[in-house]
PDB file of C-alpha atoms in Angstrom:
ATOM      1  CA  MET B   1     113.034  94.773  79.630  1.00 84.00           C
ATOM      2  CA  LYS B   2     111.693  96.229  76.521  1.00 88.00           C
ATOM      3  CA  GLU B   3     115.342  96.504  75.028  1.00 92.00           C
ATOM      4  CA  PHE B   4     115.984  92.742  75.841  1.00 95.00           C
ATOM      5  CA  GLU B   5     112.705  91.795  74.272  1.00 95.00           C
ATOM      6  CA  GLN B   6     113.820  93.496  71.288  1.00 94.00           C
ATOM      7  CA  LYS B   7     117.172  91.673  71.328  1.00 93.00           C
ATOM      8  CA  ILE B   8     115.534  88.227  71.600  1.00 96.00           C
ATOM      9  CA  GLY B   9     112.978  88.999  69.106  1.00 95.00           C
ATOM     10  CA  TYR B  10     109.831  88.278  71.492  1.00 96.00           C
ATOM     11  CA  THR B  11     107.484  90.526  73.231  1.00 96.00           C
ATOM     12  CA  PHE B  12     105.724  89.094  76.289  1.00 97.00           C
ATOM     13  CA  LYS B  13     102.023  89.354  77.091  1.00 97.00           C
ATOM     14  CA  ASN B  14     102.838  88.266  80.651  1.00 97.00           C
ATOM     15  CA  THR B  15     106.265  90.231  81.697  1.00 96.00           C
ATOM     16  CA  GLU B  16     106.276  88.540  84.862  1.00 97.00           C
ATOM     17  CA  LEU B  17     107.142  85.289  83.134  1.00 97.00           C
ATOM     18  CA  LEU B  18     110.202  87.010  81.613  1.00 97.00           C
ATOM     19  CA  GLU B  19     111.219  88.615  85.160  1.00 97.00           C
ATOM     20  CA  THR B  20     111.065  85.140  86.737  1.00 97.00           C
ATOM     21  CA  ALA B  21     113.045  83.419  83.955  1.00 98.00           C
ATOM     22  CA  LEU B  22     115.891  85.948  84.607  1.00 97.00           C
ATOM     23  CA  THR B  23     115.807  85.573  88.338  1.00 97.00           C
ATOM     24  CA  HIS B  24     118.556  83.015  89.717  1.00 96.00           C
ATOM     25  CA  SER B  25     117.754  81.550  93.121  1.00 94.00           C
ATOM     26  CA  SER B  26     120.406  83.622  94.825  1.00 93.00           C
ATOM     27  CA  TYR B  27     118.613  86.614  94.046  1.00 95.00           C
ATOM     28  CA  ALA B  28     115.069  85.280  94.901  1.00 95.00           C
ATOM     29  CA  ASN B  29     116.401  84.126  98.473  1.00 93.00           C
ATOM     30  CA  GLU B  30     117.772  87.626  99.018  1.00 94.00           C
ATOM     31  CA  ASN B  31     114.590  89.363  97.758  1.00 94.00           C
ATOM     32  CA  ARG B  32     111.877  87.061  98.767  1.00 93.00           C
ATOM     33  CA  THR B  33     110.593  86.516  95.188  1.00 94.00           C
ATOM     34  CA  LYS B  34     110.460  83.336  92.795  1.00 95.00           C
ATOM     35  CA  SER B  35     113.175  82.067  91.041  1.00 96.00           C
ATOM     36  CA  ASN B  36     113.796  80.447  87.693  1.00 97.00           C
ATOM     37  CA  GLU B  37     114.094  76.955  88.860  1.00 96.00           C
ATOM     38  CA  ARG B  38     110.808  75.655  88.007  1.00 97.00           C
ATOM     39  CA  LEU B  39     110.762  77.333  84.502  1.00 97.00           C
ATOM     40  CA  GLU B  40     114.338  75.853  84.043  1.00 96.00           C
ATOM     41  CA  PHE B  41     112.728  72.397  84.797  1.00 96.00           C
ATOM     42  CA  LEU B  42     109.977  72.992  82.305  1.00 97.00           C
ATOM     43  CA  GLY B  43     112.251  74.350  79.790  1.00 97.00           C
ATOM     44  CA  ASP B  44     114.733  71.437  79.589  1.00 95.00           C
ATOM     45  CA  SER B  45     111.864  69.340  78.445  1.00 96.00           C
ATOM     46  CA  VAL B  46     110.515  71.753  75.919  1.00 97.00           C
ATOM     47  CA  LEU B  47     113.993  72.125  74.548  1.00 97.00           C
ATOM     48  CA  SER B  48     114.324  68.404  74.498  1.00 95.00           C
ATOM     49  CA  ILE B  49     111.229  67.809  72.598  1.00 97.00           C
ATOM     50  CA  ILE B  50     111.861  70.687  70.047  1.00 96.00           C
ATOM     51  CA  ILE B  51     115.353  69.584  69.133  1.00 95.00           C
ATOM     52  CA  SER B  52     114.409  65.772  69.007  1.00 95.00           C
ATOM     53  CA  ASP B  53     111.701  66.637  66.682  1.00 95.00           C
ATOM     54  CA  TYR B  54     113.768  68.856  64.345  1.00 93.00           C
ATOM     55  CA  ILE B  55     116.703  66.570  64.058  1.00 91.00           C
ATOM     56  CA  PHE B  56     114.168  63.524  63.728  1.00 93.00           C
ATOM     57  CA  ARG B  57     112.402  65.442  60.818  1.00 91.00           C
ATOM     58  CA  HIS B  58     115.539  66.637  59.093  1.00 88.00           C
ATOM     59  CA  LEU B  59     118.003  63.756  59.472  1.00 86.00           C
ATOM     60  CA  THR B  60     115.994  61.248  58.097  1.00 85.00           C
ATOM     61  CA  ASP B  61     118.981  58.845  57.302  1.00 82.00           C
ATOM     62  CA  VAL B  62     120.650  58.944  60.887  1.00 82.00           C
ATOM     63  CA  ASN B  63     120.023  56.040  63.362  1.00 86.00           C
ATOM     64  CA  GLU B  64     118.619  56.259  67.037  1.00 88.00           C
ATOM     65  CA  GLY B  65     122.094  56.207  68.279  1.00 82.00           C
ATOM     66  CA  TRP B  66     123.338  59.064  66.620  1.00 81.00           C
ATOM     67  CA  LEU B  67     120.138  61.150  66.995  1.00 87.00           C
ATOM     68  CA  SER B  68     120.620  60.529  70.637  1.00 86.00           C
ATOM     69  CA  LYS B  69     124.190  61.974  70.564  1.00 81.00           C
ATOM     70  CA  TYR B  70     123.365  64.880  68.397  1.00 85.00           C
ATOM     71  CA  ARG B  71     120.572  65.897  70.907  1.00 89.00           C
ATOM     72  CA  ALA B  72     122.766  65.271  73.951  1.00 85.00           C
ATOM     73  CA  THR B  73     125.464  67.582  72.274  1.00 84.00           C
ATOM     74  CA  LEU B  74     123.076  70.311  71.558  1.00 89.00           C
ATOM     75  CA  VAL B  75     121.210  70.565  74.581  1.00 90.00           C
ATOM     76  CA  CYS B  76     124.374  70.494  76.840  1.00 86.00           C
ATOM     77  CA  GLU B  77     125.503  73.314  79.134  1.00 85.00           C
ATOM     78  CA  GLN B  78     128.219  74.262  76.963  1.00 82.00           C
ATOM     79  CA  SER B  79     126.106  74.584  73.918  1.00 87.00           C
ATOM     80  CA  LEU B  80     123.394  76.589  75.435  1.00 92.00           C
ATOM     81  CA  ASP B  81     125.842  78.917  77.211  1.00 91.00           C
ATOM     82  CA  GLU B  82     127.278  79.791  73.740  1.00 89.00           C
ATOM     83  CA  ILE B  83     123.630  79.997  72.161  1.00 93.00           C
ATOM     84  CA  ALA B  84     122.724  82.604  75.076  1.00 95.00           C
ATOM     85  CA  LYS B  85     125.684  84.823  74.109  1.00 93.00           C
ATOM     86  CA  LYS B  86     123.848  85.680  70.857  1.00 93.00           C
ATOM     87  CA  ILE B  87     121.159  87.338  72.949  1.00 95.00           C
ATOM     88  CA  GLU B  88     123.417  88.396  75.782  1.00 94.00           C
ATOM     89  CA  LEU B  89     121.569  86.695  78.250  1.00 96.00           C
ATOM     90  CA  SER B  90     124.111  86.757  81.083  1.00 94.00           C
ATOM     91  CA  SER B  91     123.886  90.590  81.304  1.00 94.00           C
ATOM     92  CA  MET B  92     120.160  90.385  82.208  1.00 96.00           C
ATOM     93  CA  ILE B  93     120.185  87.644  84.846  1.00 96.00           C
ATOM     94  CA  ARG B  94     119.131  88.847  88.404  1.00 96.00           C
ATOM     95  CA  LEU B  95     121.918  87.525  90.647  1.00 96.00           C
ATOM     96  CA  GLY B  96     122.263  87.933  94.476  1.00 93.00           C
ATOM     97  CA  LYS B  97     125.274  89.951  95.637  1.00 93.00           C
ATOM     98  CA  GLY B  98     127.345  86.900  96.668  1.00 90.00           C
ATOM     99  CA  GLU B  99     126.733  85.238  93.414  1.00 90.00           C
ATOM    100  CA  GLU B 100     127.510  88.387  91.596  1.00 90.00           C
ATOM    101  CA  MET B 101     130.863  88.854  93.562  1.00 91.00           C
ATOM    102  CA  THR B 102     132.061  85.353  92.663  1.00 89.00           C
ATOM    103  CA  GLY B 103     131.556  85.451  89.098  1.00 87.00           C
ATOM    104  CA  GLY B 104     128.215  83.647  88.623  1.00 86.00           C
ATOM    105  CA  ARG B 105     127.449  85.917  85.750  1.00 89.00           C
ATOM    106  CA  LYS B 106     129.924  84.104  83.640  1.00 88.00           C
ATOM    107  CA  ARG B 107     129.078  80.616  85.174  1.00 88.00           C
ATOM    108  CA  ALA B 108     127.997  78.335  82.208  1.00 88.00           C
ATOM    109  CA  SER B 109     125.472  76.470  84.417  1.00 89.00           C
ATOM    110  CA  ILE B 110     123.702  79.503  85.582  1.00 93.00           C
ATOM    111  CA  VAL B 111     123.525  81.081  82.055  1.00 94.00           C
ATOM    112  CA  SER B 112     122.227  77.655  80.361  1.00 93.00           C
ATOM    113  CA  ASP B 113     119.792  77.330  83.137  1.00 94.00           C
ATOM    114  CA  ALA B 114     118.313  80.775  82.604  1.00 97.00           C
ATOM    115  CA  PHE B 115     118.210  79.959  78.813  1.00 97.00           C
ATOM    116  CA  GLU B 116     116.102  77.022  79.403  1.00 97.00           C
ATOM    117  CA  ALA B 117     113.951  79.179  81.712  1.00 98.00           C
ATOM    118  CA  LEU B 118     113.527  81.813  79.163  1.00 98.00           C
ATOM    119  CA  LEU B 119     112.403  79.089  76.718  1.00 98.00           C
ATOM    120  CA  ALA B 120     109.852  77.963  78.966  1.00 98.00           C
ATOM    121  CA  ALA B 121     108.559  81.577  79.681  1.00 98.00           C
ATOM    122  CA  ILE B 122     107.928  81.940  75.949  1.00 98.00           C
ATOM    123  CA  TYR B 123     106.374  78.534  75.699  1.00 98.00           C
ATOM    124  CA  LEU B 124     103.690  79.422  78.349  1.00 98.00           C
ATOM    125  CA  ASP B 125     103.408  82.927  77.002  1.00 98.00           C
ATOM    126  CA  GLY B 126     103.232  82.045  73.211  1.00 97.00           C
ATOM    127  CA  GLY B 127     102.792  78.465  72.793  1.00 97.00           C
ATOM    128  CA  MET B 128     104.871  75.549  71.494  1.00 98.00           C
ATOM    129  CA  GLU B 129     105.058  76.701  67.874  1.00 97.00           C
ATOM    130  CA  THR B 130     106.327  80.254  68.953  1.00 97.00           C
ATOM    131  CA  ALA B 131     108.822  78.418  71.158  1.00 98.00           C
ATOM    132  CA  ARG B 132     109.795  76.164  68.697  1.00 97.00           C
ATOM    133  CA  LYS B 133     110.477  78.968  66.046  1.00 97.00           C
ATOM    134  CA  TRP B 134     112.399  81.002  68.541  1.00 97.00           C
ATOM    135  CA  VAL B 135     114.834  78.275  69.581  1.00 96.00           C
ATOM    136  CA  ILE B 136     115.413  76.964  66.035  1.00 96.00           C
ATOM    137  CA  ASP B 137     116.039  80.246  64.712  1.00 94.00           C
ATOM    138  CA  LEU B 138     118.758  80.753  67.565  1.00 94.00           C
ATOM    139  CA  MET B 139     120.234  77.191  67.020  1.00 92.00           C
ATOM    140  CA  GLU B 140     119.916  76.266  63.437  1.00 89.00           C
ATOM    141  CA  ASP B 141     123.483  77.202  62.513  1.00 87.00           C
ATOM    142  CA  THR B 142     124.811  75.340  65.727  1.00 86.00           C
ATOM    143  CA  ILE B 143     122.831  72.098  64.727  1.00 86.00           C
ATOM    144  CA  LYS B 144     124.485  72.153  61.437  1.00 82.00           C
ATOM    145  CA  ASP B 145     127.859  72.417  62.958  1.00 79.00           C
ATOM    146  CA  VAL B 146     127.154  69.756  65.142  1.00 78.00           C
ATOM    147  CA  VAL B 147     125.884  67.402  62.599  1.00 72.00           C
ATOM    148  CA  VAL B 148     129.022  67.880  60.446  1.00 65.00           C
ATOM    149  CA  GLY B 149     131.333  67.361  63.363  1.00 57.00           C
ATOM    150  CA  HIS B 150     132.609  71.096  63.652  1.00 49.00           C
ATOM    151  CA  ARG B 151     131.709  71.403  67.408  1.00 55.00           C
ATOM    152  CA  TYR B 152     131.455  69.945  70.762  1.00 52.00           C
ATOM    153  CA  ALA B 153     133.763  66.908  70.025  1.00 57.00           C
ATOM    154  CA  ASP B 154     134.463  64.128  72.524  1.00 70.00           C
ATOM    155  CA  TYR B 155     137.045  66.250  74.452  1.00 80.00           C
ATOM    156  CA  LYS B 156     137.779  63.138  76.850  1.00 83.00           C
ATOM    157  CA  THR B 157     138.961  61.196  73.816  1.00 79.00           C
ATOM    158  CA  MET B 158     140.882  64.149  72.421  1.00 80.00           C
ATOM    159  CA  LEU B 159     142.732  64.769  75.529  1.00 86.00           C
ATOM    160  CA  GLN B 160     143.852  60.910  75.990  1.00 83.00           C
ATOM    161  CA  GLU B 161     145.055  61.111  72.344  1.00 80.00           C
ATOM    162  CA  ALA B 162     146.999  63.988  72.878  1.00 83.00           C
ATOM    163  CA  LEU B 163     148.728  63.045  76.045  1.00 82.00           C
ATOM    164  CA  GLN B 164     149.488  59.657  74.612  1.00 75.00           C
ATOM    165  CA  LYS B 165     151.629  61.288  72.051  1.00 66.00           C
ATOM    166  CA  GLY B 166     153.916  62.652  74.840  1.00 59.00           C
ATOM    167  CA  THR B 167     155.460  60.945  78.020  1.00 56.00           C
ATOM    168  CA  VAL B 168     152.536  61.124  80.266  1.00 60.00           C
ATOM    169  CA  GLY B 169     148.970  59.663  79.659  1.00 68.00           C
ATOM    170  CA  LYS B 170     146.995  58.273  82.542  1.00 85.00           C
ATOM    171  CA  VAL B 171     143.729  60.483  82.824  1.00 90.00           C
ATOM    172  CA  THR B 172     141.526  60.152  85.640  1.00 93.00           C
ATOM    173  CA  TYR B 173     138.396  62.347  86.631  1.00 95.00           C
ATOM    174  CA  ARG B 174     137.051  62.899  90.213  1.00 95.00           C
ATOM    175  CA  THR B 175     133.974  64.606  91.455  1.00 94.00           C
ATOM    176  CA  VAL B 176     134.740  67.640  93.450  1.00 94.00           C
ATOM    177  CA  SER B 177     131.303  68.707  94.445  1.00 93.00           C
ATOM    178  CA  GLU B 178     127.540  67.968  93.747  1.00 91.00           C
ATOM    179  CA  GLU B 179     124.926  70.366  94.426  1.00 86.00           C
ATOM    180  CA  GLY B 180     121.144  71.210  93.852  1.00 81.00           C
ATOM    181  CA  LEU B 181     117.972  69.297  94.135  1.00 75.00           C
ATOM    182  CA  ASP B 182     117.747  65.899  92.386  1.00 71.00           C
ATOM    183  CA  HIS B 183     116.044  67.368  89.291  1.00 66.00           C
ATOM    184  CA  ASN B 184     118.590  70.057  88.797  1.00 69.00           C
ATOM    185  CA  LYS B 185     122.102  68.963  90.266  1.00 79.00           C
ATOM    186  CA  THR B 186     125.242  70.670  89.253  1.00 85.00           C
ATOM    187  CA  PHE B 187     128.415  68.459  89.244  1.00 89.00           C
ATOM    188  CA  GLU B 188     131.887  69.708  89.353  1.00 92.00           C
ATOM    189  CA  VAL B 189     134.518  67.441  88.252  1.00 95.00           C
ATOM    190  CA  GLU B 190     138.462  67.661  88.167  1.00 96.00           C
ATOM    191  CA  VAL B 191     140.626  66.064  85.471  1.00 95.00           C
ATOM    192  CA  LEU B 192     143.849  64.663  86.524  1.00 93.00           C
ATOM    193  CA  VAL B 193     146.754  63.640  84.532  1.00 89.00           C
ATOM    194  CA  ASP B 194     149.176  61.264  86.236  1.00 87.00           C
ATOM    195  CA  GLY B 195     147.462  62.129  89.248  1.00 89.00           C
ATOM    196  CA  ILE B 196     147.921  65.861  88.986  1.00 91.00           C
ATOM    197  CA  PRO B 197     145.067  68.227  88.812  1.00 93.00           C
ATOM    198  CA  LYS B 198     144.668  69.914  85.588  1.00 91.00           C
ATOM    199  CA  ALA B 199     141.321  71.631  85.100  1.00 94.00           C
ATOM    200  CA  LYS B 200     137.853  71.486  86.560  1.00 93.00           C
ATOM    201  CA  GLY B 201     134.522  71.526  84.827  1.00 90.00           C
ATOM    202  CA  THR B 202     130.824  71.670  85.894  1.00 88.00           C
ATOM    203  CA  GLY B 203     127.663  70.185  84.081  1.00 82.00           C
ATOM    204  CA  HIS B 204     124.334  68.906  84.947  1.00 77.00           C
ATOM    205  CA  ASN B 205     125.620  65.388  85.083  1.00 78.00           C
ATOM    206  CA  LYS B 206     129.000  63.957  85.813  1.00 84.00           C
ATOM    207  CA  LYS B 207     129.585  63.047  82.085  1.00 80.00           C
ATOM    208  CA  GLU B 208     128.942  66.696  80.876  1.00 79.00           C
ATOM    209  CA  ALA B 209     131.263  67.912  83.744  1.00 86.00           C
ATOM    210  CA  GLU B 210     134.065  65.620  82.836  1.00 89.00           C
ATOM    211  CA  GLN B 211     133.713  67.006  78.976  1.00 84.00           C
ATOM    212  CA  ASN B 212     133.860  70.315  80.252  1.00 86.00           C
ATOM    213  CA  ALA B 213     136.797  69.630  82.398  1.00 91.00           C
ATOM    214  CA  ALA B 214     138.626  67.845  79.495  1.00 90.00           C
ATOM    215  CA  HIS B 215     138.027  70.689  77.116  1.00 85.00           C
ATOM    216  CA  LYS B 216     139.743  73.276  79.420  1.00 89.00           C
ATOM    217  CA  ALA B 217     142.443  70.660  79.886  1.00 90.00           C
ATOM    218  CA  LEU B 218     143.304  70.516  76.280  1.00 87.00           C
ATOM    219  CA  LYS B 219     143.317  74.370  76.045  1.00 85.00           C
ATOM    220  CA  LEU B 220     145.776  74.454  78.677  1.00 87.00           C
ATOM    221  CA  ILE B 221     148.050  72.115  76.888  1.00 81.00           C
ATOM    222  CA  GLY B 222     147.766  74.359  73.988  1.00 77.00           C
ATOM    223  CA  LYS B 223     145.419  72.307  71.644  1.00 69.00           C
ATOM    224  CA  GLN B 224     143.154  74.278  69.525  1.00 57.00           C
ATOM    225  CA  VAL B 225     139.691  73.023  70.376  1.00 52.00           C
TER     226      VAL B 225
END
């Protein structure tokens, strides 16, 4: 854990918080210990207020509609999964044997949840200002990229536009599965082109899952996104 603390740039006073933040429910169920689900619930709110405050203060000429879009893009599963790679978070998550065998360590939903749990642990251990500085230091470049439109485009629109240039074009989405408690659901959605399944995506809501599915479909048809 000491090595990981050095990597993330924060030393915990209460290391139990860190251990819990890194504990997926599959591991907790197998080993009768606490999972990171409660911390993830708190971290989701902490992250939202930090990002909202930051973009509100720095983007003084942006209206409420665009502020909401920027925030949604920055706190989405895909964004947090990419940020987590900077600190190699996935390698530290404690997974149950079944989840490990089925590739859970690479699952964006698991990694993004662990990131939010880690943020909550830092918040509880060091306070809001410490949590704010930690997450903004990690995300500042990403925030700038989002604001100038370099990342996390509207993949659903991009997919529709790409297909309309060819001989196919009817894009539909259908929910494949819905798992978890009401406050922490994971949706899996499949994108179909002219009724033929093309790709699947997951997310904390259907819109996010659809965007992730469209993103994968764009890659499959050779689009650089």
